[in-house]
Amino acid sequence: MQNLRTLPQIDKILNHKPFKDYNKGILARISRELLNSIRSNLKDEEINEEKIYTQINKNYKAFEKKALKPLINATGIVMHTNLGRSVIDEKSWQRAKQIACSYSNLEYDLESGSRGNRYDYTGYLLSTLFGCEDALVVNNNASAVFLVLNTFGKGGRCVISRGELVEIGGGFRVPEVMKESGAILAEVGTTNKTRLSDYENALDENTKMLVKVHRSNFDIVGFKQDTSLEEIAKLAKERGIISYYDLGGGAASSLACFNSEPVPQKLIKTGVDLLSFSGDKLFGSVQAGIILGKKELIAKLRKNQLLRMLRSDKITLALLASTVLSYLDKDYNSVPTVFLLSRSTSELKSVAKRINNSCKNIASIIDTATFGGGGTLPNVKIKSVALAFKAKKGQKIENLEREFRQKGVIGRIENQCFLLDLRSVLPSDESALITAINSIFGGQDE
Ligand SMILES: *Cc1c(COP(=O)(O)O)cnc(C)c1O
């Protein structure tokens, strides 16, 4: 039986030389939990200090694994929600860093020396880019949906098509968020068809809004009919109520691969009162909800007390401003999402050759197709190029996938090959990718 007195003191563990670089607070918690479990779980087995140190080390390593860390996205899916959606470019990061690491005029008017408004600057930038009267930035697009419905739809009926009651990733149901806002959803039409007359017939004195939701992650094909945003906006205007479009992801540029996605600049011209989208989907910036619309309506959103709970942080605003400035300069390569999605396959092929040459040409280079991800472009296949690896001798392909994953490289299995799809690989990740491939296949002769 273990003598409890021989268990090491926490202080001694904290000062154990091999642990000198470990975080003290975490090490203390892990040690305390282990010692407690030994005390309450005394068995006949021999417990010595050595074993305790080994176990603490193991638990600490398990803790470190959970920390946020950079990965190489070779899935081919550029806006991969599980991998953090959009990537921020270095230049934007440096601009934002200056704001993050010092005091700023976030809510201070330098001209008058009095309180300023945190939304004015980004509102100016976004309205310039999208050609709308004003704009507001909140925490994410879910917040935007909530704030818009809470401000204009609370206690009243908000008419929405049954074909647009979408669930996006992570069990997030747009209609549930809408209900939480206090608005009463009035569903009209059917799954595949909703006509203008369906909206018209649903209107009564208590109807406050007409709402349209982009079917971000699915498409209805075949026998279908949608009511256009123009028609919805026009009907709302005639009846003196508000029209709103939850766009999901919004692309700020009409590049070839975005062809089938509605662009906010054009949607605003339909006369819709308000529309919103995510900052980190096709827009390619930081997590945010971007709301565009009429000045007086944006002013009402700004006055809603709930905005305080949904408001964006200065780092977010600085990063978002930087992305907008890049778009306004037509400097699309500074927006990694746009850069990755618009690379030609011949460019990707030369990247593939470069990488493969540095890895003894162990992979074959194949043409493939991928998707945009992030709840956008559900039906659009994007051409791509991948490095394809066969399983090692006598092993399953899943083993290879795991080996890469353990080195922080995420790819996909297709036709019994492990693919590193270059559509989503950042240029800055190429050398790390080569290192990973070589370390996995290093010991193996081709
Ligand atoms: C993605 C999406 C949202 C949620 O946006 P977040 O920025 O993730 O909060 C809401 N509505 C639609 C239609 C979407 O596609």
mmCIF file of C-alpha atoms and ligand atoms in Angstrom, residues 85 140-142 145 166 168 172 174 213-214 216 246-249 278 280-281 288 375, ligand 1:
data_model
loop_
_atom_site.group_PDB
_atom_site.id
_atom_site.type_symbol
_atom_site.label_atom_id
_atom_site.label_comp_id
_atom_site.label_asym_id
_atom_site.label_seq_id
_atom_site.Cartn_x
_atom_site.Cartn_y
_atom_site.Cartn_z
ATOM 1 C CA ARG A 85 -13.050 29.989 -41.664
ATOM 2 C CA ASN A 140 -21.277 37.722 -36.176
ATOM 3 C CA ASN A 141 -24.074 37.230 -38.660
ATOM 4 C CA ALA A 142 -26.205 35.331 -36.150
ATOM 5 C CA VAL A 145 -30.113 38.426 -37.696
ATOM 6 C CA VAL A 166 -32.381 26.666 -42.909
ATOM 7 C CA ILE A 168 -26.517 25.846 -40.947
ATOM 8 C CA PHE A 172 -27.679 26.471 -35.651
ATOM 9 C CA VAL A 174 -31.855 30.429 -38.396
ATOM 10 C CA VAL A 213 -32.835 33.891 -46.026
ATOM 11 C CA HIS A 214 -30.119 32.670 -48.377
ATOM 12 C CA SER A 216 -26.421 28.855 -47.762
ATOM 13 C CA ASP A 246 -30.025 37.317 -44.446
ATOM 14 C CA LEU A 247 -27.422 36.667 -47.074
ATOM 15 C CA GLY A 248 -25.235 34.287 -45.047
ATOM 16 C CA GLY A 249 -21.933 34.868 -46.778
ATOM 17 C CA SER A 278 -20.796 37.123 -42.204
ATOM 18 C CA ASP A 280 -15.506 35.599 -42.276
ATOM 19 C CA LYS A 281 -17.220 33.679 -45.045
ATOM 20 C CA ALA A 288 -18.286 39.711 -37.716
ATOM 21 C CA GLY A 375 -22.182 27.812 -45.990
HETATM 22 C C1 LIG B 1 -23.581 31.425 -41.814
HETATM 23 C C2 LIG B 1 -24.954 31.914 -41.762
HETATM 24 C C3 LIG B 1 -25.437 32.570 -40.608
HETATM 25 C C4 LIG B 1 -24.613 32.721 -39.371
HETATM 26 O O1 LIG B 1 -23.486 33.529 -39.587
HETATM 27 P P1 LIG B 1 -22.319 33.544 -38.491
HETATM 28 O O2 LIG B 1 -21.426 34.637 -38.977
HETATM 29 O O3 LIG B 1 -21.698 32.201 -38.506
HETATM 30 O O4 LIG B 1 -22.957 33.866 -37.191
HETATM 31 C C5 LIG B 1 -26.742 33.026 -40.617
HETATM 32 N N1 LIG B 1 -27.527 32.854 -41.701
HETATM 33 C C6 LIG B 1 -27.094 32.237 -42.820
HETATM 34 C C7 LIG B 1 -28.026 32.076 -43.973
HETATM 35 C C8 LIG B 1 -25.784 31.761 -42.884
HETATM 36 O O5 LIG B 1 -25.357 31.137 -43.982
#
